[in-house]
Each structure stands twice: as C-alpha cells, then as structure tokens.
PDB file of C-alpha atoms and ligand atoms in Angstrom:
ATOM      1  CA  MET A  15    -127.805 -94.307  66.786  1.00  0.00           C
ATOM      2  CA  PRO A  16    -127.279 -95.280  63.101  1.00  0.00           C
ATOM      3  CA  ARG A  17    -124.390 -93.406  61.480  1.00  0.00           C
ATOM      4  CA  GLN A  18    -126.780 -91.820  58.933  1.00  0.00           C
ATOM      5  CA  VAL A  19    -128.505 -89.938  61.747  1.00  0.00           C
ATOM      6  CA  ALA A  20    -126.851 -86.658  62.750  1.00  0.00           C
ATOM      7  CA  ARG A  21    -129.040 -85.923  65.762  1.00  0.00           C
ATOM      8  CA  VAL A  22    -132.376 -86.607  67.347  1.00  0.00           C
ATOM      9  CA  LEU A  23    -135.025 -83.977  66.677  1.00  0.00           C
ATOM     10  CA  PHE A  24    -137.904 -85.478  68.680  1.00  0.00           C
ATOM     11  CA  THR A  25    -137.505 -88.227  71.249  1.00  0.00           C
ATOM     12  CA  GLU A  26    -139.829 -91.160  71.712  1.00  0.00           C
ATOM     13  CA  ALA A  27    -141.309 -89.497  74.804  1.00  0.00           C
ATOM     14  CA  GLN A  28    -141.918 -86.184  73.017  1.00  0.00           C
ATOM     15  CA  ILE A  29    -143.597 -88.027  70.146  1.00  0.00           C
ATOM     16  CA  ARG A  30    -145.830 -90.006  72.459  1.00  0.00           C
ATOM     17  CA  GLN A  31    -146.915 -86.882  74.312  1.00  0.00           C
ATOM     18  CA  ARG A  32    -147.685 -84.979  71.110  1.00  0.00           C
ATOM     19  CA  VAL A  33    -149.586 -87.876  69.524  1.00  0.00           C
ATOM     20  CA  ARG A  34    -151.692 -88.109  72.671  1.00  0.00           C
ATOM     21  CA  GLU A  35    -152.475 -84.385  72.393  1.00  0.00           C
ATOM     22  CA  LEU A  36    -153.359 -84.704  68.710  1.00  0.00           C
ATOM     23  CA  ALA A  37    -155.722 -87.558  69.521  1.00  0.00           C
ATOM     24  CA  SER A  38    -157.434 -85.351  72.121  1.00  0.00           C
ATOM     25  CA  GLU A  39    -157.909 -82.595  69.536  1.00  0.00           C
ATOM     26  CA  ILE A  40    -159.401 -85.081  67.059  1.00  0.00           C
ATOM     27  CA  GLN A  41    -161.541 -86.643  69.771  1.00  0.00           C
ATOM     28  CA  ARG A  42    -162.816 -83.209  70.792  1.00  0.00           C
ATOM     29  CA  ASP A  43    -163.807 -82.389  67.180  1.00  0.00           C
ATOM     30  CA  PHE A  44    -165.312 -85.731  66.176  1.00  0.00           C
ATOM     31  CA  GLY A  45    -166.402 -87.224  69.501  1.00  0.00           C
ATOM     32  CA  ASP A  46    -168.514 -90.308  68.865  1.00  0.00           C
ATOM     33  CA  GLU A  47    -169.119 -89.498  65.199  1.00  0.00           C
ATOM     34  CA  ASP A  48    -168.257 -92.010  62.522  1.00  0.00           C
ATOM     35  CA  LEU A  49    -164.785 -91.236  61.170  1.00  0.00           C
ATOM     36  CA  VAL A  50    -162.729 -92.813  58.401  1.00  0.00           C
ATOM     37  CA  ILE A  51    -159.012 -92.463  58.964  1.00  0.00           C
ATOM     38  CA  LEU A  52    -157.226 -92.710  55.642  1.00  0.00           C
ATOM     39  CA  ALA A  53    -153.513 -93.301  56.126  1.00  0.00           C
ATOM     40  CA  VAL A  54    -151.066 -92.486  53.360  1.00  0.00           C
ATOM     41  CA  LEU A  55    -148.611 -95.380  53.097  1.00  0.00           C
ATOM     42  CA  ARG A  56    -145.982 -96.107  53.832  1.00  0.00           C
ATOM     43  CA  GLY A  57    -144.714 -93.225  55.918  1.00  0.00           C
ATOM     44  CA  SER A  58    -147.742 -92.827  58.198  1.00  0.00           C
ATOM     45  CA  MET A  59    -147.974 -96.473  59.350  1.00  0.00           C
ATOM     46  CA  ILE A  60    -146.455 -95.951  62.766  1.00  0.00           C
ATOM     47  CA  PHE A  61    -148.195 -92.630  63.351  1.00  0.00           C
ATOM     48  CA  LEU A  62    -151.493 -94.329  62.455  1.00  0.00           C
ATOM     49  CA  ALA A  63    -150.908 -97.223  64.835  1.00  0.00           C
ATOM     50  CA  ASP A  64    -150.069 -94.882  67.708  1.00  0.00           C
ATOM     51  CA  LEU A  65    -152.784 -92.300  67.084  1.00  0.00           C
ATOM     52  CA  ILE A  66    -155.725 -94.678  66.781  1.00  0.00           C
ATOM     53  CA  ARG A  67    -154.924 -96.301  70.096  1.00  0.00           C
ATOM     54  CA  PHE A  68    -155.553 -92.962  71.814  1.00  0.00           C
ATOM     55  CA  LEU A  69    -158.924 -92.498  70.057  1.00  0.00           C
ATOM     56  CA  GLN A  70    -162.120 -93.720  71.634  1.00  0.00           C
ATOM     57  CA  GLY A  71    -164.741 -92.991  68.948  1.00  0.00           C
ATOM     58  CA  PRO A  72    -165.792 -95.441  66.210  1.00  0.00           C
ATOM     59  CA  VAL A  73    -163.038 -95.225  63.614  1.00  0.00           C
ATOM     60  CA  THR A  74    -162.638 -97.088  60.335  1.00  0.00           C
ATOM     61  CA  ILE A  75    -159.135 -97.454  58.945  1.00  0.00           C
ATOM     62  CA  GLU A  76    -158.282 -97.369  55.254  1.00  0.00           C
ATOM     63  CA  VAL A  77    -155.002 -96.892  53.411  1.00  0.00           C
ATOM     64  CA  ILE A  78    -153.866 -95.311  50.187  1.00  0.00           C
ATOM     65  CA  ARG A  79    -150.388 -95.302  48.699  1.00  0.00           C
ATOM     66  CA  ALA A  80    -148.372 -92.344  47.537  1.00  0.00           C
ATOM     67  CA  ALA A  81    -144.705 -91.845  46.835  1.00  0.00           C
ATOM     68  CA  SER A  82    -142.996 -88.701  45.637  1.00  0.00           C
ATOM     69  CA  TYR A  83    -139.350 -88.945  46.699  1.00  0.00           C
ATOM     70  CA  GLY A  84    -138.167 -92.241  45.208  1.00  0.00           C
ATOM     71  CA  HIS A  85    -134.666 -92.580  46.599  1.00  0.00           C
ATOM     72  CA  ALA A  86    -133.850 -88.893  46.678  1.00  0.00           C
ATOM     73  CA  THR A  87    -134.096 -86.409  49.519  1.00  0.00           C
ATOM     74  CA  VAL A  88    -135.645 -83.771  47.290  1.00  0.00           C
ATOM     75  CA  SER A  89    -139.218 -84.180  46.134  1.00  0.00           C
ATOM     76  CA  SER A  90    -139.441 -85.318  42.515  1.00  0.00           C
ATOM     77  CA  GLY A  91    -142.548 -83.229  42.068  1.00  0.00           C
ATOM     78  CA  THR A  92    -144.802 -86.079  41.033  1.00  0.00           C
ATOM     79  CA  ALA A  93    -146.872 -87.829  43.653  1.00  0.00           C
ATOM     80  CA  ARG A  94    -148.052 -91.194  42.377  1.00  0.00           C
ATOM     81  CA  ILE A  95    -151.258 -92.416  43.977  1.00  0.00           C
ATOM     82  CA  ARG A  96    -152.305 -96.038  44.217  1.00  0.00           C
ATOM     83  CA  ASP A  97    -155.881 -96.378  45.356  1.00  0.00           C
ATOM     84  CA  GLU A  98    -157.055 -99.841  46.336  1.00  0.00           C
ATOM     85  CA  MET A  99    -159.628 -98.630  48.848  1.00  0.00           C
ATOM     86  CA  ASP A 100    -162.325-101.075  49.959  1.00  0.00           C
ATOM     87  CA  VAL A 101    -164.036 -98.802  52.464  1.00  0.00           C
ATOM     88  CA  ASP A 102    -166.927 -96.774  51.050  1.00  0.00           C
ATOM     89  CA  ILE A 103    -166.258 -93.170  52.066  1.00  0.00           C
ATOM     90  CA  ARG A 104    -169.304 -91.605  50.416  1.00  0.00           C
ATOM     91  CA  ASN A 105    -171.007 -89.130  52.789  1.00  0.00           C
ATOM     92  CA  ARG A 106    -168.541 -89.918  55.535  1.00  0.00           C
ATOM     93  CA  ASP A 107    -166.031 -87.762  57.389  1.00  0.00           C
ATOM     94  CA  VAL A 108    -162.525 -88.592  56.257  1.00  0.00           C
ATOM     95  CA  LEU A 109    -159.339 -87.701  58.086  1.00  0.00           C
ATOM     96  CA  ILE A 110    -156.322 -88.069  55.819  1.00  0.00           C
ATOM     97  CA  LEU A 111    -153.223 -88.953  57.789  1.00  0.00           C
ATOM     98  CA  ASP A 112    -149.750 -88.354  56.393  1.00  0.00           C
ATOM     99  CA  ASP A 113    -146.267 -88.482  57.825  1.00  0.00           C
ATOM    100  CA  ILE A 114    -144.955 -85.152  56.605  1.00  0.00           C
ATOM    101  CA  LEU A 115    -146.178 -82.179  54.623  1.00  0.00           C
ATOM    102  CA  ASP A 116    -143.382 -80.848  52.463  1.00  0.00           C
ATOM    103  CA  THR A 117    -144.117 -79.193  49.116  1.00  0.00           C
ATOM    104  CA  GLY A 118    -147.774 -80.080  49.660  1.00  0.00           C
ATOM    105  CA  ARG A 119    -148.138 -81.795  46.298  1.00  0.00           C
ATOM    106  CA  THR A 120    -148.868 -85.244  47.692  1.00  0.00           C
ATOM    107  CA  LEU A 121    -151.534 -84.163  50.155  1.00  0.00           C
ATOM    108  CA  ALA A 122    -153.156 -81.819  47.637  1.00  0.00           C
ATOM    109  CA  ARG A 123    -153.347 -84.627  45.078  1.00  0.00           C
ATOM    110  CA  ILE A 124    -154.723 -87.101  47.579  1.00  0.00           C
ATOM    111  CA  LYS A 125    -157.286 -84.578  48.813  1.00  0.00           C
ATOM    112  CA  GLY A 126    -158.462 -83.994  45.239  1.00  0.00           C
ATOM    113  CA  HIS A 127    -158.598 -87.702  44.603  1.00  0.00           C
ATOM    114  CA  ILE A 128    -160.583 -88.415  47.765  1.00  0.00           C
ATOM    115  CA  GLN A 129    -162.942 -85.546  46.996  1.00  0.00           C
ATOM    116  CA  SER A 130    -163.965 -87.417  43.839  1.00  0.00           C
ATOM    117  CA  HIS A 131    -165.222 -90.284  46.044  1.00  0.00           C
ATOM    118  CA  GLY A 132    -167.893 -87.955  47.515  1.00  0.00           C
ATOM    119  CA  PRO A 133    -167.069 -87.803  51.236  1.00  0.00           C
ATOM    120  CA  ARG A 134    -169.079 -85.581  53.591  1.00  0.00           C
ATOM    121  CA  ALA A 135    -165.968 -83.691  54.649  1.00  0.00           C
ATOM    122  CA  ILE A 136    -162.207 -84.085  54.470  1.00  0.00           C
ATOM    123  CA  ARG A 137    -159.736 -83.046  57.130  1.00  0.00           C
ATOM    124  CA  THR A 138    -156.010 -83.559  57.140  1.00  0.00           C
ATOM    125  CA  CYS A 139    -153.580 -84.526  59.847  1.00  0.00           C
ATOM    126  CA  VAL A 140    -149.814 -84.635  59.419  1.00  0.00           C
ATOM    127  CA  PHE A 141    -147.250 -85.654  61.956  1.00  0.00           C
ATOM    128  CA  LEU A 142    -144.665 -83.137  60.688  1.00  0.00           C
ATOM    129  CA  ASP A 143    -144.968 -79.954  58.662  1.00  0.00           C
ATOM    130  CA  LYS A 144    -142.161 -78.185  56.771  1.00  0.00           C
ATOM    131  CA  PRO A 145    -143.994 -74.972  55.767  1.00  0.00           C
ATOM    132  CA  SER A 146    -140.845 -73.338  54.340  1.00  0.00           C
ATOM    133  CA  ARG A 147    -140.855 -75.898  51.496  1.00  0.00           C
ATOM    134  CA  ARG A 148    -144.436 -75.417  50.396  1.00  0.00           C
ATOM    135  CA  VAL A 149    -145.199 -74.916  46.693  1.00  0.00           C
ATOM    136  CA  VAL A 150    -148.924 -75.743  46.894  1.00  0.00           C
ATOM    137  CA  ASP A 151    -151.229 -73.649  49.080  1.00  0.00           C
ATOM    138  CA  ILE A 152    -152.323 -76.209  51.665  1.00  0.00           C
ATOM    139  CA  LYS A 153    -152.418 -76.205  55.475  1.00  0.00           C
ATOM    140  CA  PRO A 154    -153.083 -79.244  57.653  1.00  0.00           C
ATOM    141  CA  ASP A 155    -156.049 -79.203  60.033  1.00  0.00           C
ATOM    142  CA  TYR A 156    -153.991 -81.072  62.631  1.00  0.00           C
ATOM    143  CA  CYS A 157    -150.205 -81.058  62.892  1.00  0.00           C
ATOM    144  CA  GLY A 158    -147.833 -82.778  65.293  1.00  0.00           C
ATOM    145  CA  PHE A 159    -144.745 -80.604  64.939  1.00  0.00           C
ATOM    146  CA  THR A 160    -143.672 -77.813  62.610  1.00  0.00           C
ATOM    147  CA  ILE A 161    -140.030 -78.216  61.593  1.00  0.00           C
ATOM    148  CA  GLU A 162    -137.291 -76.413  59.666  1.00  0.00           C
ATOM    149  CA  ASP A 163    -136.166 -77.643  56.256  1.00  0.00           C
ATOM    150  CA  HIS A 164    -134.334 -80.836  57.298  1.00  0.00           C
ATOM    151  CA  PHE A 165    -134.586 -84.287  55.783  1.00  0.00           C
ATOM    152  CA  VAL A 166    -135.869 -86.333  58.682  1.00  0.00           C
ATOM    153  CA  VAL A 167    -136.078 -90.071  59.298  1.00  0.00           C
ATOM    154  CA  GLY A 168    -137.595 -92.470  61.769  1.00  0.00           C
ATOM    155  CA  TYR A 169    -141.075 -92.952  63.188  1.00  0.00           C
ATOM    156  CA  GLY A 170    -142.195 -94.243  59.769  1.00  0.00           C
ATOM    157  CA  LEU A 171    -140.138 -91.867  57.647  1.00  0.00           C
ATOM    158  CA  ASP A 172    -137.485 -93.481  55.493  1.00  0.00           C
ATOM    159  CA  TYR A 173    -134.253 -92.788  53.747  1.00  0.00           C
ATOM    160  CA  LYS A 174    -133.855 -95.174  50.782  1.00  0.00           C
ATOM    161  CA  ASP A 175    -136.425 -97.486  52.387  1.00  0.00           C
ATOM    162  CA  THR A 176    -134.538 -97.810  55.660  1.00  0.00           C
ATOM    163  CA  LEU A 177    -134.630 -96.143  59.082  1.00  0.00           C
ATOM    164  CA  ARG A 178    -138.445 -96.184  59.316  1.00  0.00           C
ATOM    165  CA  ASN A 179    -138.153 -98.292  62.420  1.00  0.00           C
ATOM    166  CA  LEU A 180    -136.314 -95.716  64.522  1.00  0.00           C
ATOM    167  CA  PRO A 181    -138.586 -94.870  67.456  1.00  0.00           C
ATOM    168  CA  TYR A 182    -137.530 -91.197  67.340  1.00  0.00           C
ATOM    169  CA  ILE A 183    -137.354 -88.542  64.616  1.00  0.00           C
ATOM    170  CA  GLY A 184    -133.762 -87.923  63.550  1.00  0.00           C
ATOM    171  CA  ILE A 185    -132.097 -85.539  61.137  1.00  0.00           C
ATOM    172  CA  LEU A 186    -130.257 -87.251  58.307  1.00  0.00           C
ATOM    173  CA  GLU A 187    -126.448 -86.889  58.526  1.00  0.00           C
ATOM    174  CA  GLU A 188    -125.885 -84.850  55.358  1.00  0.00           C
ATOM    175  CA  GLU A 189    -128.528 -82.353  56.421  1.00  0.00           C
ATOM    176  CA  GLY A 190    -127.610 -82.181  60.060  1.00  0.00           C
ATOM    177  CA  ASN A 191    -124.814 -79.644  60.250  1.00  0.00           C
TER     178      ASN A 191
HETATM  179  P1  XMP B 206    -144.717 -83.432  49.324  1.00  0.00           P
HETATM  180  O1  XMP B 206    -143.525 -82.670  48.789  1.00  0.00           O
HETATM  181  O2  XMP B 206    -145.568 -83.961  48.235  1.00  0.00           O
HETATM  182  O3  XMP B 206    -144.041 -84.668  50.005  1.00  0.00           O
HETATM  183  O4  XMP B 206    -145.476 -82.634  50.377  1.00  0.00           O
HETATM  184  C1  XMP B 206    -144.626 -85.403  50.972  1.00  0.00           C
HETATM  185  C2  XMP B 206    -143.946 -86.743  51.014  1.00  0.00           C
HETATM  186  O5  XMP B 206    -142.545 -86.637  50.771  1.00  0.00           O
HETATM  187  C3  XMP B 206    -141.831 -87.431  51.663  1.00  0.00           C
HETATM  188  N1  XMP B 206    -140.972 -86.571  52.485  1.00  0.00           N
HETATM  189  C4  XMP B 206    -140.055 -86.997  53.348  1.00  0.00           C
HETATM  190  N2  XMP B 206    -139.694 -88.253  53.689  1.00  0.00           N
HETATM  191  N3  XMP B 206    -138.130 -87.359  55.218  1.00  0.00           N
HETATM  192  C5  XMP B 206    -138.714 -88.414  54.628  1.00  0.00           C
HETATM  193  O6  XMP B 206    -138.391 -89.537  54.976  1.00  0.00           O
HETATM  194  C6  XMP B 206    -138.424 -86.080  54.925  1.00  0.00           C
HETATM  195  O7  XMP B 206    -137.850 -85.141  55.504  1.00  0.00           O
HETATM  196  C7  XMP B 206    -139.458 -85.895  53.934  1.00  0.00           C
HETATM  197  N4  XMP B 206    -140.016 -84.787  53.411  1.00  0.00           N
HETATM  198  C8  XMP B 206    -140.963 -85.261  52.528  1.00  0.00           C
HETATM  199  C9  XMP B 206    -142.849 -88.172  52.489  1.00  0.00           C
HETATM  200  O8  XMP B 206    -143.076 -89.437  51.912  1.00  0.00           O
HETATM  201  C10 XMP B 206    -144.097 -87.335  52.396  1.00  0.00           C
HETATM  202  O9  XMP B 206    -145.284 -88.075  52.527  1.00  0.00           O
END
C-alpha cells in the first residue's frame, strides 16, 4: 500500500459487488430505453468503465470535465466546467456519473449546465457520497457508498493527480487517524 494511504475503506471485491448492484438498479429503471451516460472527468473514469460493462441496455457515453479541488484536499468552492460534448442530448435521458459528492457544488453546476442542453430528464449517480460536507441541497439518485468526512483516494479519485490507479478506495494518511 502506498505510504500516503492510511487504510483501505472499500476493497476491490466490495467495490465490484456494489457497482454490480448499482448497475442492476439503473437497469431496472431504464431497461432497454435509450440512455446517455455523462461521466464527469477525470475522477469517474474507472467507475464509468466498470459500471457500463454491467449494463445491457443501449447506452451512449459522453464526458464532461470539472475540477474543484486543484491540489488541495478541501474544495476551493469553484467548480470549473469544460464542455466539449459531441453527443446531442436534447430530449434524451441523461445519467450524470461522478466519483464523489462532497459539497455538492460540482454536481449542482453540471446539472444546471446540462439542463440548458434540453434533455428529457436528468438523473445523477455518484460512487461515493459525503453528506456531512454538503453546502448545496442536492441528493444523488444512485449512490455506491455513503462515507464519513475523509479525503479518499483510489478507484479514480486522486491526491495531487496521483493514486487514481489504486484498485481500492483508501483514506489519505493525514486524514486517517
Ligand atoms: P464538490 O465539493 O463540488 O466536489 O461536491 C466534488 C469533487 O471534489 C473532488 N473530491 C474529492 N476528490 N477525494 C478526492 O480525490 C475526496 O475525498 C474528494 N472529495 C471531493 C472530486 O473531484 C469530486 O468530483
């Protein structure tokens, strides 16, 4: 385990099991309907890759970029959005996928932004949720795990652009005791 990681919060096996369950929930709600999965880069890359392989319906993948932390472990409060979407989402069901819901600013901003593209409906799916940190009133429609206020890494989540590749979710050393 890298020295920056204090302990493992969710193992690879736990993640796999939960992602499979999330896919079943999404499958149950959308079935064979057309669905656009909009992944918020870069944190949700690995979650996206895993989730879509459990889905059987016709899904279209698109990405959007957002970054709010920079190199800090406390949200800077400004979520920058970079939209280079090619997929036309007008009158389509969109499922926004993000790695973690923290203050809620990023997801709220992205939701508002996507709304302006005229989708039929928007739902949200986050792998992790830290409800104790919320400053914007937003709840995900689908959530992998609810966690305490820890800075977590791995499974796509980074610390200073590293540790995304860890196959588990770990708690960062400084936060782990
Ligand atoms: P907000 O505060 O806008 O933040 O809901 C969401 C984004 O902040 C990042 N974030 C984290 N990244 N470990 C990380 O590696 C964390 O514990 C963490 N908490 C928030 C992340 O980019 C998320 O999309």
